[in-house]
Amino acid sequence: MTNKMWGGRFKSGPSAIMEEINASIDYDQRLFNQDIDGSIAHASMLGQTGILTKTDVKKIISGLEEIRKEIDTGKFKFSRQLEDIHLNIENRLKEKIGDAAGRLHTARSRNDQVATDFKLYIRDTIDHLSEQISQLQYALAQKALSFADTVMPGYTHLQSAQPVTFGHHCLAYVEMLARDKSRLQDARKRLNECPLGAAALAGTSFPIDRTHTAKALGFDKPTANSLDSVADRDFVLEALSTASISAIHLSRLAEELVIWSSAEFNFVTLSDKFTTGSSIMPQKRNPDAAELIRAKIGRIIGAFNGLATVMKGLPLAYSKDMQEDKEMAFDALDNFSLALAAMTGMIKDLVPNEEKLHQAAGGGFSTATDLADWLVRVLNMPFRQAHHVTGAIVAKAESQNITLDDLSLSDMQAIEPKITKDVFSVLSVENSVKSRVSYGGTAPTQVRKIAKKWIKSLEKTGIAG
């Protein structure tokens, strides 16, 4: 038996293996809302232009809304023989309203139909992900404000470098996430052109109004080239690439949470909600949520690479290869959304160990740069000379196994006689961070200012509820 939706020239139906490789309904059924919205917009346009009668349009739209309810309530029976979401809905529509259902496909193809459905889906997903990123930014900004004065070690090469504040560290990720959100919004603007009406690849001879359908579906305008309309999957690649960059940021933060929550660091405590125990070691508190977030990047970058590989050799216009775009994109974007939700929960519940952070902030002679700056500022010493003098003082403190602020004035003067007791004003970690008042610096005054600015901005968008 041939496929009744397209099998007119075929004498027999596809083999079981062909049906298995060809069907996409197992995963593209999630596009049902977008497919129905697109069909309603298309039917409305066909009625407005006189291509379909008002009676047929009314039947079609009413039938489609009934099908939407069936799918929403789990009553709809999906068929793999009907391949995809488009044919499943169209077949059910025919069962409901008869021959009028067959007129819905006038002046369109599954090629422009699926491109439209998927653009609508990616657009909706970008909006959802942007909201999730804002929620994570808000959680980080709130944490930054609460711990604007909490000193901690700042690292380069994972070696203690200079003291910073915990709030300043949180705000670094707020900035990263802002760029992520900007990239997503930029991708959304670029995808917001409607492919519907491009038909299979060449457009249509029917007098359709593509601007009508574009506006009905919330697009800025129709796409300008019918070949590109059905061949384009840039919008999926962009969504996956921006998600990959953002997932890298989540992975970096997750890595820090794994390190910070270890017994050796003990910088933060993660809540029971986002940790697990061991089946054999009762003392363990494993940062599994952070570890899984760190791992999600592999799936997300993998999806981008997978789709890029699918698309790289395809001639214009549509090829069945492009059916492989959805399953990997669904998986990647679902996992990115899950990672954002888990990270937001962890940040909200996270408790910094302020005493341990303060203790670690003074390790590794972290105020050495403050000493060098003092030599330049007070003694008018060239920075390169100040750097050399400071290195010698650090070596002296290291030989005595003490911190810089515990080193005696006489020991410092033995290396540079002009040093005065005023030098001790810059050697504590508190004074170090307070002095970093340049815009974007770690001084608590700056951290509070920037954190409040972010909180106010995010609350304006309604993110705080």
Tab-separated table of C-alpha atoms in Angstrom:
chain	number	residue	atom	x	y	z
A	1	MET	CA	0.000	0.000	0.000
A	2	THR	CA	1.443	3.368	-1.020
A	3	ASN	CA	1.463	6.423	1.258
A	4	LYS	CA	-1.916	8.061	0.660
A	5	MET	CA	-0.499	11.534	1.282
A	6	TRP	CA	2.123	11.426	-1.488
A	7	GLY	CA	2.180	7.987	-3.128
A	8	GLY	CA	0.323	8.654	-6.373
A	9	ARG	CA	3.139	7.565	-8.686
A	10	PHE	CA	4.241	4.631	-6.534
A	11	LYS	CA	3.012	1.053	-7.041
A	12	SER	CA	3.894	-0.151	-3.559
A	13	GLY	CA	4.621	1.288	-0.149
A	14	PRO	CA	7.985	1.717	1.571
A	15	SER	CA	9.702	-1.223	3.230
A	16	ALA	CA	9.760	-1.516	7.011
A	17	ILE	CA	13.372	-0.365	7.012
A	18	MET	CA	12.506	2.630	4.825
A	19	GLU	CA	9.674	3.515	7.169
A	20	GLU	CA	12.054	3.273	10.117
A	21	ILE	CA	14.712	5.564	8.641
A	22	ASN	CA	12.203	7.961	7.091
A	23	ALA	CA	9.827	8.618	9.983
A	24	SER	CA	10.417	11.605	12.234
A	25	ILE	CA	7.120	11.663	14.147
A	26	ASP	CA	8.747	10.164	17.259
A	27	TYR	CA	10.520	13.462	17.898
A	28	ASP	CA	8.980	16.150	15.650
A	29	GLN	CA	5.558	15.691	17.279
A	30	ARG	CA	6.674	18.354	19.752
A	31	LEU	CA	6.217	20.857	16.899
A	32	PHE	CA	2.454	20.352	16.904
A	33	ASN	CA	1.597	23.809	18.264
A	34	GLN	CA	3.866	25.528	15.757
A	35	ASP	CA	2.512	23.371	12.922
A	36	ILE	CA	-1.083	24.163	13.820
A	37	ASP	CA	-0.335	27.883	14.224
A	38	GLY	CA	1.326	27.923	10.816
A	39	SER	CA	-1.575	26.070	9.201
A	40	ILE	CA	-4.131	28.432	10.724
A	41	ALA	CA	-2.189	31.457	9.445
A	42	HIS	CA	-1.893	29.837	5.996
A	43	ALA	CA	-5.600	28.963	5.853
A	44	SER	CA	-6.555	32.475	6.929
A	45	MET	CA	-4.385	33.942	4.173
A	46	LEU	CA	-5.847	31.562	1.564
A	47	GLY	CA	-9.300	32.745	2.586
A	48	GLN	CA	-8.352	36.424	2.527
A	49	THR	CA	-6.942	36.126	-0.999
A	50	GLY	CA	-9.971	34.200	-2.254
A	51	ILE	CA	-8.025	31.020	-2.933
A	52	LEU	CA	-10.225	29.173	-0.435
A	53	THR	CA	-13.848	29.833	0.465
A	54	LYS	CA	-14.705	31.263	3.857
A	55	THR	CA	-16.627	28.055	4.597
A	56	ASP	CA	-13.578	25.883	3.987
A	57	VAL	CA	-11.345	28.208	6.019
A	58	LYS	CA	-13.745	28.090	8.949
A	59	LYS	CA	-13.866	24.291	8.819
A	60	ILE	CA	-10.094	24.032	8.597
A	61	ILE	CA	-9.371	26.370	11.501
A	62	SER	CA	-12.043	24.780	13.706
A	63	GLY	CA	-10.707	21.310	12.920
A	64	LEU	CA	-7.123	22.318	13.653
A	65	GLU	CA	-8.066	23.733	17.038
A	66	GLU	CA	-9.883	20.491	17.864
A	67	ILE	CA	-6.745	18.547	16.928
A	68	ARG	CA	-4.663	20.809	19.164
A	69	LYS	CA	-6.935	19.898	22.080
A	70	GLU	CA	-6.648	16.202	21.242
A	71	ILE	CA	-2.857	16.389	21.323
A	72	ASP	CA	-2.852	18.498	24.494
A	73	THR	CA	-5.010	15.953	26.287
A	74	GLY	CA	-3.129	12.911	24.998
A	75	LYS	CA	-6.029	11.610	22.887
A	76	PHE	CA	-4.300	12.016	19.516
A	77	LYS	CA	-2.912	8.834	17.960
A	78	PHE	CA	0.376	9.470	16.155
A	79	SER	CA	1.205	7.173	13.229
A	80	ARG	CA	4.728	6.350	12.065
A	81	GLN	CA	3.302	5.418	8.662
A	82	LEU	CA	2.387	9.081	8.243
A	83	GLU	CA	6.049	9.977	8.820
A	84	ASP	CA	5.917	13.392	10.461
A	85	ILE	CA	3.853	15.888	12.401
A	86	HIS	CA	2.620	17.624	9.241
A	87	LEU	CA	1.059	14.543	7.650
A	88	ASN	CA	-0.267	13.265	10.969
A	89	ILE	CA	-2.189	16.491	11.541
A	90	GLU	CA	-3.342	16.774	7.939
A	91	ASN	CA	-4.615	13.184	7.925
A	92	ARG	CA	-6.515	13.731	11.172
A	93	LEU	CA	-7.956	16.952	9.768
A	94	LYS	CA	-9.276	15.018	6.756
A	95	GLU	CA	-10.907	12.510	9.081
A	96	LYS	CA	-12.630	15.397	10.838
A	97	ILE	CA	-13.716	17.720	8.029
A	98	GLY	CA	-13.389	15.738	4.819
A	99	ASP	CA	-12.131	17.070	1.500
A	100	ALA	CA	-11.695	20.627	2.758
A	101	ALA	CA	-8.618	19.397	4.612
A	102	GLY	CA	-6.901	18.622	1.315
A	103	ARG	CA	-7.227	22.266	0.246
A	104	LEU	CA	-5.104	23.452	3.189
A	105	HIS	CA	-1.918	22.378	1.441
A	106	THR	CA	-2.605	24.677	-1.513
A	107	ALA	CA	0.404	26.936	-2.244
A	108	ARG	CA	2.699	25.347	0.297
A	109	SER	CA	5.002	22.341	0.663
A	110	ARG	CA	6.277	20.380	3.617
A	111	ASN	CA	9.596	22.088	2.835
A	112	ASP	CA	8.436	25.613	3.702
A	113	GLN	CA	6.073	24.219	6.314
A	114	VAL	CA	8.805	22.521	8.356
A	115	ALA	CA	11.133	25.509	8.000
A	116	THR	CA	8.381	27.727	9.402
A	117	ASP	CA	7.515	25.327	12.214
A	118	PHE	CA	11.132	24.979	13.260
A	119	LYS	CA	11.757	28.726	13.147
A	120	LEU	CA	8.748	29.258	15.391
A	121	TYR	CA	10.046	26.587	17.763
A	122	ILE	CA	13.576	27.999	17.905
A	123	ARG	CA	12.166	31.487	18.424
A	124	ASP	CA	10.023	30.282	21.341
A	125	THR	CA	12.991	28.395	22.769
A	126	ILE	CA	15.255	31.455	22.539
A	127	ASP	CA	12.671	33.474	24.461
A	128	HIS	CA	12.522	30.793	27.157
A	129	LEU	CA	16.310	30.458	27.398
A	130	SER	CA	16.729	34.235	27.592
A	131	GLU	CA	14.326	34.299	30.529
A	132	GLN	CA	16.276	31.514	32.236
A	133	ILE	CA	19.565	33.342	31.736
A	134	SER	CA	18.041	36.439	33.317
A	135	GLN	CA	16.957	34.362	36.314
A	136	LEU	CA	20.494	33.060	36.770
A	137	GLN	CA	21.883	36.583	36.427
A	138	TYR	CA	19.471	37.762	39.098
A	139	ALA	CA	20.504	34.993	41.487
A	140	LEU	CA	24.181	35.850	40.949
A	141	ALA	CA	23.604	39.598	41.341
A	142	GLN	CA	21.705	39.030	44.593
A	143	LYS	CA	24.541	36.849	45.862
A	144	ALA	CA	27.035	39.534	44.812
A	145	LEU	CA	25.191	42.196	46.793
A	146	SER	CA	24.971	39.977	49.874
A	147	PHE	CA	28.700	39.196	49.801
A	148	ALA	CA	30.140	42.406	48.382
A	149	ASP	CA	32.573	42.675	51.345
A	150	THR	CA	33.549	39.010	51.543
A	151	VAL	CA	37.202	38.684	50.549
A	152	MET	CA	38.482	35.649	48.730
A	153	PRO	CA	41.535	34.743	46.665
A	154	GLY	CA	41.523	35.761	43.038
A	155	TYR	CA	43.403	33.371	40.803
A	156	THR	CA	45.410	33.283	37.632
A	157	HIS	CA	46.733	29.878	36.513
A	158	LEU	CA	44.739	28.596	39.532
A	159	GLN	CA	47.470	30.170	41.661
A	160	SER	CA	46.636	32.803	44.265
A	161	ALA	CA	47.086	36.176	42.564
A	162	GLN	CA	45.288	39.083	44.275
A	163	PRO	CA	42.449	39.326	46.775
A	164	VAL	CA	39.019	39.939	45.304
A	165	THR	CA	35.537	39.831	46.767
A	166	PHE	CA	33.089	36.983	46.422
A	167	GLY	CA	30.557	39.449	45.069
A	168	HIS	CA	32.980	40.565	42.379
A	169	HIS	CA	33.482	36.964	41.324
A	170	CYS	CA	29.719	36.460	41.023
A	171	LEU	CA	29.384	39.577	38.892
A	172	ALA	CA	31.940	38.225	36.417
A	173	TYR	CA	29.426	35.535	35.479
A	174	VAL	CA	26.597	38.076	35.310
A	175	GLU	CA	28.586	39.850	32.578
A	176	MET	CA	29.275	36.601	30.709
A	177	LEU	CA	25.593	35.709	30.800
A	178	ALA	CA	24.662	39.169	29.534
A	179	ARG	CA	26.746	38.511	26.430
A	180	ASP	CA	25.102	35.098	26.061
A	181	LYS	CA	21.653	36.644	26.215
A	182	SER	CA	22.668	39.321	23.722
A	183	ARG	CA	23.854	36.674	21.269
A	184	LEU	CA	20.567	34.788	21.619
A	185	GLN	CA	18.543	37.948	21.029
A	186	ASP	CA	20.676	38.811	18.023
A	187	ALA	CA	20.058	35.345	16.582
A	188	ARG	CA	16.324	35.803	17.212
A	189	LYS	CA	16.246	39.032	15.209
A	190	ARG	CA	18.002	37.386	12.304
A	191	LEU	CA	15.718	34.336	12.167
A	192	ASN	CA	12.497	36.353	12.333
A	193	GLU	CA	11.625	36.093	8.637
A	194	CYS	CA	8.824	33.792	7.514
A	195	PRO	CA	9.540	30.989	4.994
A	196	LEU	CA	5.866	30.084	4.511
A	197	GLY	CA	4.835	30.544	0.888
A	198	ALA	CA	8.205	29.584	-0.543
A	199	ALA	CA	6.542	26.212	-1.256
A	200	ALA	CA	8.870	23.392	-2.312
A	201	LEU	CA	11.672	25.661	-3.561
A	202	ALA	CA	10.406	27.970	-6.336
A	203	GLY	CA	7.484	29.829	-4.813
A	204	THR	CA	3.919	29.381	-6.086
A	205	SER	CA	1.704	30.532	-8.944
A	206	PHE	CA	-1.200	31.174	-6.574
A	207	PRO	CA	-1.821	34.842	-5.632
A	208	ILE	CA	-0.842	34.415	-1.988
A	209	ASP	CA	-0.078	37.190	0.480
A	210	ARG	CA	3.127	36.190	2.280
A	211	THR	CA	3.173	39.378	4.336
A	212	HIS	CA	-0.184	38.360	5.823
A	213	THR	CA	1.111	35.012	7.059
A	214	ALA	CA	4.368	36.533	8.266
A	215	LYS	CA	2.553	39.092	10.411
A	216	ALA	CA	0.026	36.544	11.659
A	217	LEU	CA	2.892	34.414	12.984
A	218	GLY	CA	4.812	37.317	14.536
A	219	PHE	CA	7.580	37.465	11.934
A	220	ASP	CA	9.009	40.798	10.833
A	221	LYS	CA	8.613	39.978	7.125
A	222	PRO	CA	8.630	37.087	4.654
A	223	THR	CA	11.919	35.613	3.465
A	224	ALA	CA	13.119	37.086	0.175
A	225	ASN	CA	14.350	34.015	-1.708
A	226	SER	CA	12.367	30.797	-2.007
A	227	LEU	CA	15.434	28.589	-2.478
A	228	ASP	CA	17.130	29.952	0.628
A	229	SER	CA	13.843	29.809	2.549
A	230	VAL	CA	13.644	26.024	2.474
A	231	ALA	CA	17.403	25.333	2.457
A	232	ASP	CA	18.288	27.539	5.440
A	233	ARG	CA	19.120	26.044	8.812
A	234	ASP	CA	21.388	28.892	9.922
A	235	PHE	CA	18.849	29.768	12.587
A	236	VAL	CA	19.330	26.358	14.222
A	237	LEU	CA	23.111	26.544	13.920
A	238	GLU	CA	23.109	30.020	15.497
A	239	ALA	CA	20.921	28.875	18.386
A	240	LEU	CA	23.224	25.912	18.986
A	241	SER	CA	26.398	27.972	18.689
A	242	THR	CA	25.175	30.612	21.131
A	243	ALA	CA	23.971	27.880	23.482
A	244	SER	CA	27.422	26.283	23.221
A	245	ILE	CA	29.178	29.504	24.248
A	246	SER	CA	26.811	29.984	27.162
A	247	ALA	CA	27.184	26.346	28.197
A	248	ILE	CA	30.950	26.908	28.278
A	249	HIS	CA	30.331	29.671	30.811
A	250	LEU	CA	28.098	27.379	32.861
A	251	SER	CA	30.748	24.679	32.705
A	252	ARG	CA	33.422	27.065	34.001
A	253	LEU	CA	31.217	28.086	36.920
A	254	ALA	CA	30.339	24.446	37.569
A	255	GLU	CA	34.038	23.574	37.649
A	256	GLU	CA	34.613	26.274	40.265
A	257	LEU	CA	31.739	24.966	42.374
A	258	VAL	CA	33.209	21.464	42.218
A	259	ILE	CA	36.596	22.771	43.360
A	260	TRP	CA	35.231	25.206	45.947
A	261	SER	CA	32.979	22.616	47.586
A	262	SER	CA	35.804	20.105	48.030
A	263	ALA	CA	37.144	19.438	51.531
A	264	GLU	CA	40.523	20.848	50.522
A	265	PHE	CA	39.068	24.223	49.524
A	266	ASN	CA	35.858	24.363	51.596
A	267	PHE	CA	35.027	27.767	50.102
A	268	VAL	CA	31.293	27.094	49.697
A	269	THR	CA	28.616	24.671	50.831
A	270	LEU	CA	26.107	23.401	48.288
A	271	SER	CA	22.635	22.556	49.533
A	272	ASP	CA	21.233	19.038	49.882
A	273	LYS	CA	18.933	19.847	46.955
A	274	PHE	CA	21.824	19.792	44.483
A	275	THR	CA	24.218	17.239	45.959
A	276	THR	CA	24.140	13.484	46.423
A	277	GLY	CA	25.686	10.933	48.752
A	278	SER	CA	27.774	7.847	48.199
A	279	SER	CA	26.453	4.302	48.324
A	280	ILE	CA	29.523	3.207	50.300
A	281	MET	CA	31.057	6.329	51.897
A	282	PRO	CA	28.539	7.909	54.289
A	283	GLN	CA	30.507	11.146	54.744
A	284	LYS	CA	30.373	12.151	51.080
A	285	ARG	CA	28.527	15.149	49.683
A	286	ASN	CA	29.038	14.952	45.939
A	287	PRO	CA	28.465	18.027	43.723
A	288	ASP	CA	26.690	15.924	41.108
A	289	ALA	CA	24.516	18.737	39.719
A	290	ALA	CA	27.598	20.860	39.045
A	291	GLU	CA	29.411	17.900	37.499
A	292	LEU	CA	26.476	17.118	35.216
A	293	ILE	CA	26.224	20.756	34.137
A	294	ARG	CA	29.918	20.616	33.332
A	295	ALA	CA	29.277	17.537	31.184
A	296	LYS	CA	26.295	18.976	29.279
A	297	ILE	CA	28.620	21.106	27.147
A	298	GLY	CA	29.664	17.946	25.269
A	299	ARG	CA	26.107	17.298	24.096
A	300	ILE	CA	25.504	20.911	23.136
A	301	ILE	CA	28.715	21.455	21.182
A	302	GLY	CA	28.224	17.975	19.734
A	303	ALA	CA	24.826	18.985	18.368
A	304	PHE	CA	26.281	22.076	16.729
A	305	ASN	CA	29.086	20.052	15.174
A	306	GLY	CA	26.626	17.368	14.098
A	307	LEU	CA	24.306	19.785	12.301
A	308	ALA	CA	27.209	21.687	10.759
A	309	THR	CA	28.441	18.369	9.349
A	310	VAL	CA	24.965	17.585	7.965
A	311	MET	CA	24.656	20.956	6.249
A	312	LYS	CA	28.165	21.477	4.906
A	313	GLY	CA	27.778	19.539	1.649
A	314	LEU	CA	24.129	20.048	0.735
A	315	PRO	CA	23.280	21.609	-2.635
A	316	LEU	CA	20.254	23.898	-2.817
A	317	ALA	CA	17.505	23.528	-1.985
A	318	TYR	CA	15.966	20.975	0.396
A	319	SER	CA	17.431	17.508	1.014
A	320	LYS	CA	16.121	14.827	3.355
A	321	ASP	CA	19.434	15.092	5.249
A	322	MET	CA	17.946	18.188	6.876
A	323	GLN	CA	15.482	16.022	8.784
A	324	GLU	CA	18.453	15.302	11.057
A	325	ASP	CA	18.380	18.900	12.300
A	326	LYS	CA	15.638	18.490	14.881
A	327	GLU	CA	16.477	15.566	17.130
A	328	MET	CA	19.950	16.831	18.003
A	329	ALA	CA	18.732	20.411	18.425
A	330	PHE	CA	15.875	19.338	20.703
A	331	ASP	CA	18.280	17.336	22.859
A	332	ALA	CA	20.900	20.078	23.076
A	333	LEU	CA	18.513	22.929	23.855
A	334	ASP	CA	16.575	20.817	26.364
A	335	ASN	CA	19.806	20.034	28.180
A	336	PHE	CA	20.953	23.653	28.068
A	337	SER	CA	17.656	24.699	29.630
A	338	LEU	CA	18.052	22.025	32.322
A	339	ALA	CA	21.606	23.156	33.047
A	340	LEU	CA	20.465	26.768	33.456
A	341	ALA	CA	17.703	25.737	35.862
A	342	ALA	CA	20.067	23.585	37.937
A	343	MET	CA	22.740	26.277	38.104
A	344	THR	CA	20.200	28.890	39.181
A	345	GLY	CA	19.033	26.599	41.979
A	346	MET	CA	22.594	25.939	43.149
A	347	ILE	CA	23.522	29.626	43.198
A	348	LYS	CA	20.399	30.550	45.178
A	349	ASP	CA	21.141	27.921	47.831
A	350	LEU	CA	24.940	28.281	47.899
A	351	VAL	CA	26.496	29.437	51.189
A	352	PRO	CA	30.042	30.899	51.098
A	353	ASN	CA	32.370	29.947	53.963
A	354	GLU	CA	33.497	33.505	54.727
A	355	GLU	CA	36.091	32.562	57.328
A	356	LYS	CA	37.771	30.068	55.016
A	357	LEU	CA	37.637	32.491	52.085
A	358	HIS	CA	39.244	35.227	54.172
A	359	GLN	CA	41.968	32.890	55.353
A	360	ALA	CA	42.731	31.785	51.796
A	361	ALA	CA	42.628	35.357	50.455
A	362	GLY	CA	45.880	36.199	52.231
A	363	GLY	CA	47.692	33.103	51.028
A	364	GLY	CA	50.317	33.065	48.305
A	365	PHE	CA	51.471	36.619	49.157
A	366	SER	CA	48.387	37.920	47.378
A	367	THR	CA	48.973	41.556	48.394
A	368	ALA	CA	52.396	41.694	46.722
A	369	THR	CA	51.003	43.850	43.909
A	370	ASP	CA	49.658	46.277	46.521
A	371	LEU	CA	53.182	46.523	47.938
A	372	ALA	CA	54.646	47.196	44.497
A	373	ASP	CA	51.992	49.847	43.841
A	374	TRP	CA	52.790	51.481	47.206
A	375	LEU	CA	56.506	51.686	46.277
A	376	VAL	CA	55.568	53.390	43.019
A	377	ARG	CA	53.012	55.724	44.543
A	378	VAL	CA	54.810	56.735	47.766
A	379	LEU	CA	58.501	56.342	46.936
A	380	ASN	CA	58.165	57.349	43.267
A	381	MET	CA	59.975	54.152	42.307
A	382	PRO	CA	59.769	52.917	38.668
A	383	PHE	CA	57.384	49.982	38.524
A	384	ARG	CA	59.993	47.540	37.216
A	385	GLN	CA	62.256	48.390	40.150
A	386	ALA	CA	59.284	48.155	42.536
A	387	HIS	CA	58.491	44.747	41.081
A	388	HIS	CA	62.061	43.593	41.783
A	389	VAL	CA	62.065	44.962	45.342
A	390	THR	CA	58.693	43.379	46.080
A	391	GLY	CA	59.932	40.028	44.794
A	392	ALA	CA	62.859	40.191	47.225
A	393	ILE	CA	60.512	41.046	50.108
A	394	VAL	CA	58.228	38.151	49.180
A	395	ALA	CA	61.232	35.813	49.182
A	396	LYS	CA	62.149	37.103	52.654
A	397	ALA	CA	58.628	36.423	53.979
A	398	GLU	CA	58.580	33.022	52.310
A	399	SER	CA	61.867	32.074	53.969
A	400	GLN	CA	60.280	32.831	57.357
A	401	ASN	CA	57.016	31.073	56.432
A	402	ILE	CA	54.934	34.168	57.217
A	403	THR	CA	52.635	36.509	55.289
A	404	LEU	CA	53.693	39.922	54.010
A	405	ASP	CA	51.794	41.822	56.684
A	406	ASP	CA	53.532	39.729	59.382
A	407	LEU	CA	56.993	40.587	58.063
A	408	SER	CA	58.773	43.137	60.251
A	409	LEU	CA	59.463	46.670	59.059
A	410	SER	CA	63.173	46.162	59.699
A	411	ASP	CA	63.228	43.132	57.393
A	412	MET	CA	61.607	45.205	54.643
A	413	GLN	CA	63.980	48.134	55.242
A	414	ALA	CA	66.936	45.782	54.939
A	415	ILE	CA	65.858	45.378	51.291
A	416	GLU	CA	64.600	48.958	50.698
A	417	PRO	CA	65.575	51.483	53.418
A	418	LYS	CA	63.004	54.094	52.356
A	419	ILE	CA	60.024	51.888	53.270
A	420	THR	CA	58.027	53.304	56.208
A	421	LYS	CA	55.460	51.786	58.543
A	422	ASP	CA	52.753	53.259	56.288
A	423	VAL	CA	53.355	50.271	54.021
A	424	PHE	CA	51.303	48.091	56.361
A	425	SER	CA	48.201	50.077	55.381
A	426	VAL	CA	48.144	48.263	52.033
A	427	LEU	CA	49.195	44.766	53.043
A	428	SER	CA	45.919	43.464	54.516
A	429	VAL	CA	43.452	41.773	52.192
A	430	GLU	CA	40.653	44.098	53.329
A	431	ASN	CA	42.621	47.216	52.424
A	432	SER	CA	43.723	45.603	49.185
A	433	VAL	CA	40.189	45.052	47.900
A	434	LYS	CA	38.997	48.426	49.204
A	435	SER	CA	41.676	50.165	47.171
A	436	ARG	CA	40.522	48.658	43.839
A	437	VAL	CA	38.029	51.424	43.182
A	438	SER	CA	38.531	51.715	39.421
A	439	TYR	CA	35.399	51.116	37.352
A	440	GLY	CA	34.870	47.363	37.174
A	441	GLY	CA	37.218	46.785	40.113
A	442	THR	CA	36.714	44.522	43.101
A	443	ALA	CA	36.246	47.227	45.752
A	444	PRO	CA	33.077	46.552	47.772
A	445	THR	CA	31.748	50.014	46.853
A	446	GLN	CA	32.050	49.142	43.170
A	447	VAL	CA	30.569	45.664	43.641
A	448	ARG	CA	27.525	47.005	45.458
A	449	LYS	CA	27.004	49.675	42.823
A	450	ILE	CA	27.161	47.228	39.903
A	451	ALA	CA	25.126	44.541	41.692
A	452	LYS	CA	22.340	47.029	42.463
A	453	LYS	CA	22.391	48.232	38.873
A	454	TRP	CA	21.936	44.678	37.580
A	455	ILE	CA	19.213	43.877	40.096
A	456	LYS	CA	17.279	47.008	39.166
A	457	SER	CA	17.668	46.316	35.456
A	458	LEU	CA	16.541	42.704	35.772
A	459	GLU	CA	13.617	43.596	38.028
A	460	LYS	CA	12.387	46.026	35.367
A	461	THR	CA	11.935	43.046	33.055
A	462	GLY	CA	9.821	41.355	35.708
A	463	ILE	CA	12.423	38.710	36.432
A	464	ALA	CA	11.990	38.935	40.207
A	465	GLY	CA	8.276	38.240	39.899
